[in-house]
Coordinates of C-alpha atoms in Angstrom, one line a residue:
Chain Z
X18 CA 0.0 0.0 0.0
X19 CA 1.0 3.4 -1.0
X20 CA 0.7 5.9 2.0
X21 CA -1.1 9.2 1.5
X22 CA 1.4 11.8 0.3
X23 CA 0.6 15.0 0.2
X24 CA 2.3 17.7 -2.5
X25 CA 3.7 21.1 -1.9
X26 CA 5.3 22.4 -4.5
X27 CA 8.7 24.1 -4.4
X28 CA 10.4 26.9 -6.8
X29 CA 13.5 25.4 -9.0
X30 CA 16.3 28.3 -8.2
X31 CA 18.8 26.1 -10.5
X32 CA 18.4 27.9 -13.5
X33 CA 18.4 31.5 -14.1
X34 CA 18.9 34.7 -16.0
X35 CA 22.4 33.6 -17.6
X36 CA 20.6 30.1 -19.1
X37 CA 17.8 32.0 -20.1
X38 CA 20.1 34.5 -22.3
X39 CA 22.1 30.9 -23.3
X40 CA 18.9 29.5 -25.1
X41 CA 17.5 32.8 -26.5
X42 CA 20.6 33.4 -28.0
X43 CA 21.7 29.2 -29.2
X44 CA 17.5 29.6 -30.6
X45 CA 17.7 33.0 -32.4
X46 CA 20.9 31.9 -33.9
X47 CA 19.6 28.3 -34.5
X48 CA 16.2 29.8 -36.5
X49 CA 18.2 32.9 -37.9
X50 CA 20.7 30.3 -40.2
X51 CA 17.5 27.9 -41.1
X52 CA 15.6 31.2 -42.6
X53 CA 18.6 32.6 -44.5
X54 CA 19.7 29.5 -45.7
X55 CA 16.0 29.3 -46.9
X56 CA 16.4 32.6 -48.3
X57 CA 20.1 32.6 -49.5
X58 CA 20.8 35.3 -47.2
X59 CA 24.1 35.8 -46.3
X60 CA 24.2 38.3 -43.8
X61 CA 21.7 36.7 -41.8
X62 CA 24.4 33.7 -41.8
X63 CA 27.3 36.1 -39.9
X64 CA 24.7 37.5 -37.8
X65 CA 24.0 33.8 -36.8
X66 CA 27.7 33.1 -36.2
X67 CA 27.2 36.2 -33.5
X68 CA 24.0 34.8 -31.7
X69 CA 26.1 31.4 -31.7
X70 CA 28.9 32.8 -29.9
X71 CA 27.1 34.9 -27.6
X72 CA 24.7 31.6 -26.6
X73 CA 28.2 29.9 -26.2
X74 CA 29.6 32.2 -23.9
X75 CA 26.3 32.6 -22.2
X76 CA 26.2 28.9 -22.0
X77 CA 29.4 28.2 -20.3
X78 CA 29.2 31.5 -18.1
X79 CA 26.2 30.0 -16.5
X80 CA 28.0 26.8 -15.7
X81 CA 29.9 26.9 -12.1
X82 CA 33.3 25.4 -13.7
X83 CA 33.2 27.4 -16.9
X84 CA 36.8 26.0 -18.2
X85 CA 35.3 22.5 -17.5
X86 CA 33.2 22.7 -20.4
X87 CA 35.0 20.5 -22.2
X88 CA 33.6 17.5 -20.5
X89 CA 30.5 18.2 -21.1
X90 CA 31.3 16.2 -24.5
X91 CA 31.3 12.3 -22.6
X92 CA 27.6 11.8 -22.1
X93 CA 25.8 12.2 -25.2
X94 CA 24.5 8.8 -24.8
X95 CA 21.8 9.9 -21.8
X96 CA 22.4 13.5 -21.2
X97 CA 21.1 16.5 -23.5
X98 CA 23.4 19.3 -22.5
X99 CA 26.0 16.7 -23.7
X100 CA 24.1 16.3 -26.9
X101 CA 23.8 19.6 -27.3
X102 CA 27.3 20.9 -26.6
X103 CA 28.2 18.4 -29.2
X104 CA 25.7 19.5 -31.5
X105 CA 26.7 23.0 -31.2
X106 CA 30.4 22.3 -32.0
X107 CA 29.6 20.6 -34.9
X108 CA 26.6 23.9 -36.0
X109 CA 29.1 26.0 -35.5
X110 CA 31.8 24.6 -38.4
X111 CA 28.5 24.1 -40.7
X112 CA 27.8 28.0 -39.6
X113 CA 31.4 29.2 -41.0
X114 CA 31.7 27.0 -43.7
X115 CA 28.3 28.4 -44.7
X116 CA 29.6 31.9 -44.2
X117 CA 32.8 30.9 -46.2
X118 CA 30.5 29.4 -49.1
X119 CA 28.4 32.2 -49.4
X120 CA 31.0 34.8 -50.0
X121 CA 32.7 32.2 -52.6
X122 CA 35.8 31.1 -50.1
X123 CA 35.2 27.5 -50.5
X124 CA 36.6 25.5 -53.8
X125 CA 32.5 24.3 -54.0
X126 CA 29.6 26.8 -55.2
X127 CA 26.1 26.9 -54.2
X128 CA 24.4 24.5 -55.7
X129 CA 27.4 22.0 -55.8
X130 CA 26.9 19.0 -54.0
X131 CA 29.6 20.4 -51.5
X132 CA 27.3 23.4 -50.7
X133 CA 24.1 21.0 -50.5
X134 CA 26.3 19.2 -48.2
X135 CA 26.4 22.2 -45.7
X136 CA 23.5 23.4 -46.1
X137 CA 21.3 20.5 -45.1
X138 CA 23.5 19.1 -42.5
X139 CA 23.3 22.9 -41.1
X140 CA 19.5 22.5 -41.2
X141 CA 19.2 19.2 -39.7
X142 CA 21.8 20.9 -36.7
X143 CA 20.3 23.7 -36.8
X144 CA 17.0 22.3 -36.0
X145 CA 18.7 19.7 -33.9
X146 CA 19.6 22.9 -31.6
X147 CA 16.4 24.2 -31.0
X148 CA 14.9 20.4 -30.4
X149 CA 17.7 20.6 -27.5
X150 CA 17.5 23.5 -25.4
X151 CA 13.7 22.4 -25.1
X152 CA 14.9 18.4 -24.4
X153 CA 16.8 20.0 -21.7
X154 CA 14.2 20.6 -19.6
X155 CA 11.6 18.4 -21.3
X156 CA 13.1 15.3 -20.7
X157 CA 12.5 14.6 -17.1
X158 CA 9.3 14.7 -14.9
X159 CA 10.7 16.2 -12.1
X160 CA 9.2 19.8 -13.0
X161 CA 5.6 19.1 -14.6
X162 CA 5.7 22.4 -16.6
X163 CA 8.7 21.9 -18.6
X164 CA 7.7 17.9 -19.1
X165 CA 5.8 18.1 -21.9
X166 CA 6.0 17.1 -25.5
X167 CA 4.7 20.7 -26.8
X168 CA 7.9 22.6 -25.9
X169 CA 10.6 21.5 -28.4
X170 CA 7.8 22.5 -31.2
X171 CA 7.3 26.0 -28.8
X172 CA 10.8 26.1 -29.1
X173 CA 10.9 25.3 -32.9
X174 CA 8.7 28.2 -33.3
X175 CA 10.2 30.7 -31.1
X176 CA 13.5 29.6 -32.9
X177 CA 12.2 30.6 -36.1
X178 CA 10.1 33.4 -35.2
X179 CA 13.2 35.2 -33.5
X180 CA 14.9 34.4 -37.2
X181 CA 12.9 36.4 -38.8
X182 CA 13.0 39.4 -36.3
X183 CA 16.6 39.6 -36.8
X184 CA 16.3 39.6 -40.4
X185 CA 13.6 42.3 -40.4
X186 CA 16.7 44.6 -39.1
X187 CA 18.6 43.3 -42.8
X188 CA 15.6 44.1 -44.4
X189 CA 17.7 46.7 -46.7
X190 CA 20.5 44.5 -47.6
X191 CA 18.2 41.6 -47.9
X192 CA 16.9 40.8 -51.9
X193 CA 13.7 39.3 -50.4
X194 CA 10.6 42.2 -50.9
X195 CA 9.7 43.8 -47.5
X196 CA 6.0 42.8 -48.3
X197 CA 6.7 38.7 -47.9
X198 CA 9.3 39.4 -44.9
X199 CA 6.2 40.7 -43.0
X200 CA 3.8 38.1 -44.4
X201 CA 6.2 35.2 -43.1
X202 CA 6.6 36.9 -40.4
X203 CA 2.7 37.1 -39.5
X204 CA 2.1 33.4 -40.0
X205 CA 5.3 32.5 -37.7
X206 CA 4.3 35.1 -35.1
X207 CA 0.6 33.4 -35.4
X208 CA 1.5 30.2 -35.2
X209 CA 4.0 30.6 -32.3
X210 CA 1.1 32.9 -30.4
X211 CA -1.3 29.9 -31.1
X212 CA 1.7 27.4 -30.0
X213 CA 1.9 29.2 -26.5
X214 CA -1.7 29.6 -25.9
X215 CA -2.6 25.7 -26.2
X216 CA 0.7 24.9 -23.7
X217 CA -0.3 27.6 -21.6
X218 CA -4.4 26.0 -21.3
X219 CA -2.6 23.0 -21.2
X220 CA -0.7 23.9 -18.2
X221 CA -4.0 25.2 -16.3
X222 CA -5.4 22.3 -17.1
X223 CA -3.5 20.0 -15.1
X224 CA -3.4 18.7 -11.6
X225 CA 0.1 18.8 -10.7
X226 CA 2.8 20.9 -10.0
X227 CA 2.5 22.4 -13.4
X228 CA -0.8 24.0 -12.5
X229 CA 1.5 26.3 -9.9
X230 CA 3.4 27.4 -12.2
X231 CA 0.5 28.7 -14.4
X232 CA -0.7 30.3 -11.3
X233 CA 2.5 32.0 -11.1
X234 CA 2.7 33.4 -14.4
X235 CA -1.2 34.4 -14.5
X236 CA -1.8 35.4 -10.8
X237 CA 1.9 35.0 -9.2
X238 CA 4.7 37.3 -9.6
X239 CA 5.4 36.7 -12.9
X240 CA 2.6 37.7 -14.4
X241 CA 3.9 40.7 -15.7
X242 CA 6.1 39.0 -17.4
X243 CA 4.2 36.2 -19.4
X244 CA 0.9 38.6 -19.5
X245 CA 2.7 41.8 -20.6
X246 CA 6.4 40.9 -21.9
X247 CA 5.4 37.5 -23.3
X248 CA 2.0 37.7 -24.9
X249 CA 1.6 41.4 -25.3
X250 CA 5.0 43.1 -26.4
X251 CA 6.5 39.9 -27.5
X252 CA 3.5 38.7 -29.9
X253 CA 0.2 40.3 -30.0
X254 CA 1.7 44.4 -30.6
X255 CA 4.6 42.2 -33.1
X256 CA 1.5 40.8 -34.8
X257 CA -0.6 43.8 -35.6
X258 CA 2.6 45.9 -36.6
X259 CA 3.2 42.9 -39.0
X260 CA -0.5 42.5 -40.2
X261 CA -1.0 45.4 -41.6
X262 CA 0.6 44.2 -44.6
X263 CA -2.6 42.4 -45.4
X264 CA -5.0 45.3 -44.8
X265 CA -2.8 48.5 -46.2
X266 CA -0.8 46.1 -48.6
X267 CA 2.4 47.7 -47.7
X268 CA 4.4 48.0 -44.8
X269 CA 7.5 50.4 -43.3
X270 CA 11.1 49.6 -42.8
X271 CA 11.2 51.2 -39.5
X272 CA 7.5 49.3 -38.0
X273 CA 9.1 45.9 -39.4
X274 CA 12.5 46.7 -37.4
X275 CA 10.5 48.1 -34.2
X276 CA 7.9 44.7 -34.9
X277 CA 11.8 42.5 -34.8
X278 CA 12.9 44.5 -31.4
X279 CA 9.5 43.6 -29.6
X280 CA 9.7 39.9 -30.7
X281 CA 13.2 39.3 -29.7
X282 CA 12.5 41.3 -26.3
X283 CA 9.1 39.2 -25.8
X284 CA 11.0 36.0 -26.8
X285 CA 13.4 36.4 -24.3
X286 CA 11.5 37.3 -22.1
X287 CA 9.2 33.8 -22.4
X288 CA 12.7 32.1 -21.9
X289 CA 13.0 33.7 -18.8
X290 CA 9.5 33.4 -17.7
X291 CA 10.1 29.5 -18.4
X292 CA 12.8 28.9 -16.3
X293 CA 11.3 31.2 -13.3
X294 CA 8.7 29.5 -13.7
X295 CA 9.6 25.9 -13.3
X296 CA 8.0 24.2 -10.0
X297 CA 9.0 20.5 -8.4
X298 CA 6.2 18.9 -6.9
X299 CA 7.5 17.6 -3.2
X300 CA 6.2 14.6 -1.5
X301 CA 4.9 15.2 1.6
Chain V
X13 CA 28.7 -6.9 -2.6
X14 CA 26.4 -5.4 -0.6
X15 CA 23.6 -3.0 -2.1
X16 CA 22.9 0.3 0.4
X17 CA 20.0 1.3 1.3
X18 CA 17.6 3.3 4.4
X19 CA 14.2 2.6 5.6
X20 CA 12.7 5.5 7.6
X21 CA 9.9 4.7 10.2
X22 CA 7.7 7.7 9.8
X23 CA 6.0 6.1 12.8
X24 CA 9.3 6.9 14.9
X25 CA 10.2 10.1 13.6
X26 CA 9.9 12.9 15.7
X27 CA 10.7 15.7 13.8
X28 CA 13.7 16.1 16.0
X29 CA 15.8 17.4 13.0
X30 CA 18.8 15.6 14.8
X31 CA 19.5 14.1 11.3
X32 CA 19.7 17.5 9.7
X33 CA 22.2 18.6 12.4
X34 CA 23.9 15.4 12.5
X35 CA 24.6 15.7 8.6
X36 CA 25.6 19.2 8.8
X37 CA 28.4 18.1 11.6
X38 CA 29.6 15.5 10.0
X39 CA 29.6 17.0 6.2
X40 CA 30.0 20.6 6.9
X41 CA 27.7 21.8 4.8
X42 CA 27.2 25.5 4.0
X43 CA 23.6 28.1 5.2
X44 CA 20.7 26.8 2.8
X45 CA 22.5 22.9 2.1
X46 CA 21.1 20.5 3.9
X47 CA 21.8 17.0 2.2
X48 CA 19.3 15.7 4.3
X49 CA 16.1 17.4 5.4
X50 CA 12.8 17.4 7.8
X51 CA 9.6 18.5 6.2
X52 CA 7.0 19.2 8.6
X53 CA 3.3 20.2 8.8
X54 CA 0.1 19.9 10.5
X55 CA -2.4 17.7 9.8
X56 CA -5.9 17.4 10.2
X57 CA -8.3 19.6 12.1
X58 CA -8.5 20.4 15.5
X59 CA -9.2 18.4 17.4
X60 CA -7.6 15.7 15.8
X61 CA -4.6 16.9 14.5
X62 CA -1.3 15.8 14.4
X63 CA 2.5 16.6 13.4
X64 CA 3.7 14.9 10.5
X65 CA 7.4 14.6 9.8
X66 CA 9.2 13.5 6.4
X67 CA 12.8 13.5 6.6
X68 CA 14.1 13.3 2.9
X69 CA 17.7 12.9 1.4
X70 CA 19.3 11.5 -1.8
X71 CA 17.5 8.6 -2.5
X72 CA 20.2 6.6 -4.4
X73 CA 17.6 5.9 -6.8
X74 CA 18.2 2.6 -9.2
X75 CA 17.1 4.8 -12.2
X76 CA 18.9 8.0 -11.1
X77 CA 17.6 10.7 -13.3
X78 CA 20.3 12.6 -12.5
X79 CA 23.2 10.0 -13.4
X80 CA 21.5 10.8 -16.9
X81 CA 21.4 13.9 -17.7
X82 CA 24.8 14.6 -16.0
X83 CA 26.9 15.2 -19.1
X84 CA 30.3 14.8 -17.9
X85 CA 29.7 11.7 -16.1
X86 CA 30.3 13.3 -12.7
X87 CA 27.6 11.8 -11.0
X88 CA 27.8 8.2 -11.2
X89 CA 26.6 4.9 -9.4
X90 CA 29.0 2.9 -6.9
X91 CA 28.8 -1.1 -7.4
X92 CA 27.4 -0.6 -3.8
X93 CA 24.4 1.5 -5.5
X94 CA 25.7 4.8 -4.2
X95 CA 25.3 7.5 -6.2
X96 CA 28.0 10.1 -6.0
X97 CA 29.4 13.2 -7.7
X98 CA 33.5 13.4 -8.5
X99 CA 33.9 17.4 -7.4
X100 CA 36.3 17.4 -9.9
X101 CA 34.7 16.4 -13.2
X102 CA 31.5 18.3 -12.2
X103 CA 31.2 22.0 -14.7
X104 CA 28.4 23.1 -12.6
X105 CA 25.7 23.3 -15.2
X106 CA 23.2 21.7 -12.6
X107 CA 21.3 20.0 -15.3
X108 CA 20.9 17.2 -12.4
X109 CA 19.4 19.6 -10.1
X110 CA 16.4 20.2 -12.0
X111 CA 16.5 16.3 -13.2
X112 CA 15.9 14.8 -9.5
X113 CA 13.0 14.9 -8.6
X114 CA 13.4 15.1 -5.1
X115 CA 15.1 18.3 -5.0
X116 CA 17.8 17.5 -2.8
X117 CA 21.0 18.1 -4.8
X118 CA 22.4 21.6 -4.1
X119 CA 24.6 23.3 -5.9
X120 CA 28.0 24.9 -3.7
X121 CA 28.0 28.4 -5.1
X122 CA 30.2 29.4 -3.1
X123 CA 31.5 29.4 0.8
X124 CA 29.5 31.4 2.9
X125 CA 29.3 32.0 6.5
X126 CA 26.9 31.1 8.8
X127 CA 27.8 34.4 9.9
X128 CA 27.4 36.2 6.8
X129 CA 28.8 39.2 6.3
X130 CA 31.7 37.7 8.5
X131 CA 34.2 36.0 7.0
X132 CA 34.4 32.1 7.6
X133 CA 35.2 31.3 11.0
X134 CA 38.4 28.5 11.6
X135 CA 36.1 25.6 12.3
X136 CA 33.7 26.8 9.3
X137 CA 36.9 27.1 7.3
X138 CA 38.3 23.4 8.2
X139 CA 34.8 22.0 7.4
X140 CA 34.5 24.0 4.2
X141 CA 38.3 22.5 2.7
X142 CA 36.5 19.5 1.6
X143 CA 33.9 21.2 -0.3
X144 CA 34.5 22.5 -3.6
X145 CA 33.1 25.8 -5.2
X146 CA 30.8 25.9 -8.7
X147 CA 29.9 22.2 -8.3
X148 CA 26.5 20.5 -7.6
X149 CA 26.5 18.4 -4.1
X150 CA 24.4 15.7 -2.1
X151 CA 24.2 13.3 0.5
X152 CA 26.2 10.5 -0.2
X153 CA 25.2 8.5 2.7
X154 CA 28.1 9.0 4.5
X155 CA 30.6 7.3 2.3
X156 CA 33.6 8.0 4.4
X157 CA 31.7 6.7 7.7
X158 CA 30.8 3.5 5.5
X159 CA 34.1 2.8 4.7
X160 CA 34.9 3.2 8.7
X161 CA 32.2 0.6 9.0
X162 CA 30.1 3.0 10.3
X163 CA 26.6 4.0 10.0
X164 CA 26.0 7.0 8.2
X165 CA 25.7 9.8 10.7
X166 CA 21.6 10.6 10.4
X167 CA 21.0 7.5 11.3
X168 CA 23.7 7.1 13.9
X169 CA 22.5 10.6 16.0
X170 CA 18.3 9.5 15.1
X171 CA 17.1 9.9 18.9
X172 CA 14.4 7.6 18.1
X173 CA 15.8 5.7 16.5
X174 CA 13.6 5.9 13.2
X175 CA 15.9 5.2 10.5
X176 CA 17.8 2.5 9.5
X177 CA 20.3 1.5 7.3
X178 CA 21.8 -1.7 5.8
X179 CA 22.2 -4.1 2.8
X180 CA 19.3 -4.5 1.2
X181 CA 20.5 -7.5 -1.1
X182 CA 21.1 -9.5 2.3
X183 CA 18.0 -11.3 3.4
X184 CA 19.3 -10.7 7.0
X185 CA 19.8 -7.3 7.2
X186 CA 17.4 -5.1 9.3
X187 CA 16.2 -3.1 5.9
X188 CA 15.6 -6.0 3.8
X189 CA 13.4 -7.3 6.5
X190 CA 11.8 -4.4 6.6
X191 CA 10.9 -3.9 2.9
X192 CA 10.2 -7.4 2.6
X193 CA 7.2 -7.4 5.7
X194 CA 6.4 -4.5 6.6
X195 CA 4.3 -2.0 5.0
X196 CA 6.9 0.4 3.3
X197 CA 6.8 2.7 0.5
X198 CA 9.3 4.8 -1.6
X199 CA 8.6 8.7 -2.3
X200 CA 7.0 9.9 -5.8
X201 CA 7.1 6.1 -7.2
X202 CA 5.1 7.5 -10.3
X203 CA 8.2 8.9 -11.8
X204 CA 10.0 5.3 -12.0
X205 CA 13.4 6.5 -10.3
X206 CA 12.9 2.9 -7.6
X207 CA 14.3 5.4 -5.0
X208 CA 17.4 2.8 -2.5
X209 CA 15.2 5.0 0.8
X210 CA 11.8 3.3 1.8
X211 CA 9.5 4.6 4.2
X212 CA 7.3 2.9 6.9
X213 CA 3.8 4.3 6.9
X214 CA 3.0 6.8 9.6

């Protein structure tokens, strides 16, 4: 027989400000080099090389034993950061060889099987990188809100939806037409809008520790956050600004960079607001 | 070789905390660590209340979530079914801290004192050598005691004498008999970690 155990539910204090800017950064990067491959942009490629440094830094900053880092590499059988670290060793040669082949440095063009080469193994890291930030607090039940299938594709979309606010400050060196930069970046702020409202009613709807934490970011302290910086600033004002597109036909440089600013404040900020937010549910 | 393990009579304990002092003498452990724990609350209504106590600690769990996601493979599992950290190939990324499910690894920061803004006092700076900054820490049940052939010191101070500790792979041993006949039960068993602590039913 199973005694009765009661649950409280305590805050996690492990994770904080410095892995929030880690997995902002390793995800803007991460959707930033999928959308300019998409679009042949090159400048969105050295920006990404940036973001992929800074999440780096970020990354290894937050750990206690920065210069120890290099272990991280001998788990990748069970453990995601090991994975991941891994992964973003490996993103990071596809990033500069992408650079390299985009400004012609490489013996291979383009559209040589060399360049496919890079390109699609970038993508599948790329992509890869964003599954793993999620998987690293997905993976394990101990915190209910993070356990949950729905945030690698969260991630996915915050990934991409970032991308495309970094490219809206290219927008003039960039040979795709302002018009479809806002119209793809409508349907990704939509989707990612309609991504976070079904895990957040998913969240409520629980009965577990998971249900604290939506208290926390609906009624708690961090409401402010999720309500205002998350939803607000980071999607809904983004969305509008970028929506006009489809009722004026036309849209301004300077709305499309001030739309990027909001989603990449509002982004991090819903990293932040994630890891805050995360509750353990202890047996009593 | 033998397979470690603790059964805790919830029946016995008094919510003494003599295990939480007990562990902080013997491991030294900073203000906010306590490798082992009392969690305490009312039950009930009045008139028929009563205190309920739930000492907790590293469970030494069979499927230790946090030997998994550790990616440098500084926690790891002893042939005894220990689970331990090497200080020395832990980065501090405290992956496993938000992995256990128990939320009783803590992560050394740095060395504070318990008389904060003071600096560390001798006896707090003996205590402290052993303890490494920027790492993740936990009980460990004691591992130099065990190999003193002693009992880990919780269960050595427990006034009444609520907790016990043996070999639960020997059929003789005071907490195989326990988890064999009486009616014992491991924390959170929904999350399939087969925790090495059982408890006895209050």
């Amino acid at each position: 027989m199973i005694a009765r155990q009661r649950i409280v539910f305590e805050r996690q204090d492990a994770f904080g400000i410095q892995l929030a800017f880690a997995i902002f950064f390793l995800g803007t990067g991460s959707g930033l080099f999928i959308l300019s491959t998409f679009y042949g942009f090159i400048w969105g490629k050295v920006a990404d090389l940036v973001f992929l440094i800074l999440g780096f830094v970020f990354l290894a900053l937050d750990a206690g034993h920065p210069f120890r880092v290099w272990r991280a590499f001998s788990n990748p059988t069970t453990s995601w950061i090991s994975r991941g670290v891994i992964a973003v060793s490996i993103f990071f040669v596809l990033a500069i060889l992408a650079v390299l082949q985009g400004f012609g440095l490489l013996p291979w063009m383009d559209g040589s099987v060399g360049g496919w080469t890079v390109k699609i193994l970038g993508l599948i890291v790329a992509i890869f990188l964003l599954i793993y930030t999620a998987m690293i607090l997905a993976s394990y039940p101990s915190v209910p809100a993070w356990n949950t299938g729905l945030l690698p594709v969260l991630f996915v979309s915050y990934g991409l939806t970032s991308g495309i606010a970094v490219l809206y400050f290219f927008h003039s060196l960039n040979t795709i037409p302002i018009i479809e930069l806002a119209q793809i970046g409508f349907i990704l702020v939509a989707v990612n809008l309609l991504l976070l409202l079904i895990y957040w009613v998913g969240l409520s709807s629980t009965v577990t520790a998971a249900k604290e934490s939506t208290r926390l970011i609906t009624k708690g302290e961090l409401w402010p956050h999720f309500i205002i910086g998350v939803i607000v600033v980071g999607l809904v004002v983004p969305l509008i600004m970028v929506g006009q597109v489809y009722a004026t036909s036309k849209v301004t440089g300077s709305s499309l960079i001030l739309a990027g600013v909001l989603i990449l404040i509002g982004n991090f900020i819903f990293r932040y607001v994630l890891l805050r937010m995360g509750t353990y549910e202890i047996p009593r | 070789m033998a397979k470690y393990g603790m059964v805790i009579d919830l029946k016995r304990c008094i919510g003494c905390c003599a295990c939480e002092i007990a562990c902080k003498m013997e491991n030294a452990t900073g203000p906010g660590i306590s490798w082992t724990k009392v969690l305490r609350e009312e039950r009930g209504i009045f008139p028929y209340v009563r205190f309920f106590s739930l000492p907790i600690l590293c469970n030494h769990c069979a499927e230790a979530f946090c030997e998994k996601a550790c990616p440098s493979g500084a926690t790891y599992r002893t042939d005894e079914g220990l689970v331990l950290i090497d200080a020395d190939k832990c980065l501090g990324c405290r992956v496993c801290i938000t992995a256990c499910p128990y939320n009783v690894r803590y992560w050394m920061k740095e060395k504070v004192s318990y008389f904060y803004p003071a600096p560390l006092t001798p006896y707090e700076e003996m205590g402290y050598a052993e303890h490494e900054t920027g790492v993740v820490e936990k009980c460990d049940f004691c591992k130099r005691r065990l190999k003193e052939g002693l009992e880990p010191a919780c269960v050595d101070i427990c006034p009444a004498e609520a907790r016990y500790f043996g070999d639960l792979d020997d059929p003789q041993s005071t907490v195989s008999q326990f988890v064999k006949q009486r009616n014992v039960f491991q924390l959170l068993p929904e999350m399939g970690t087969d925790p090495h602590v059982y408890y006895l039913a209050p």
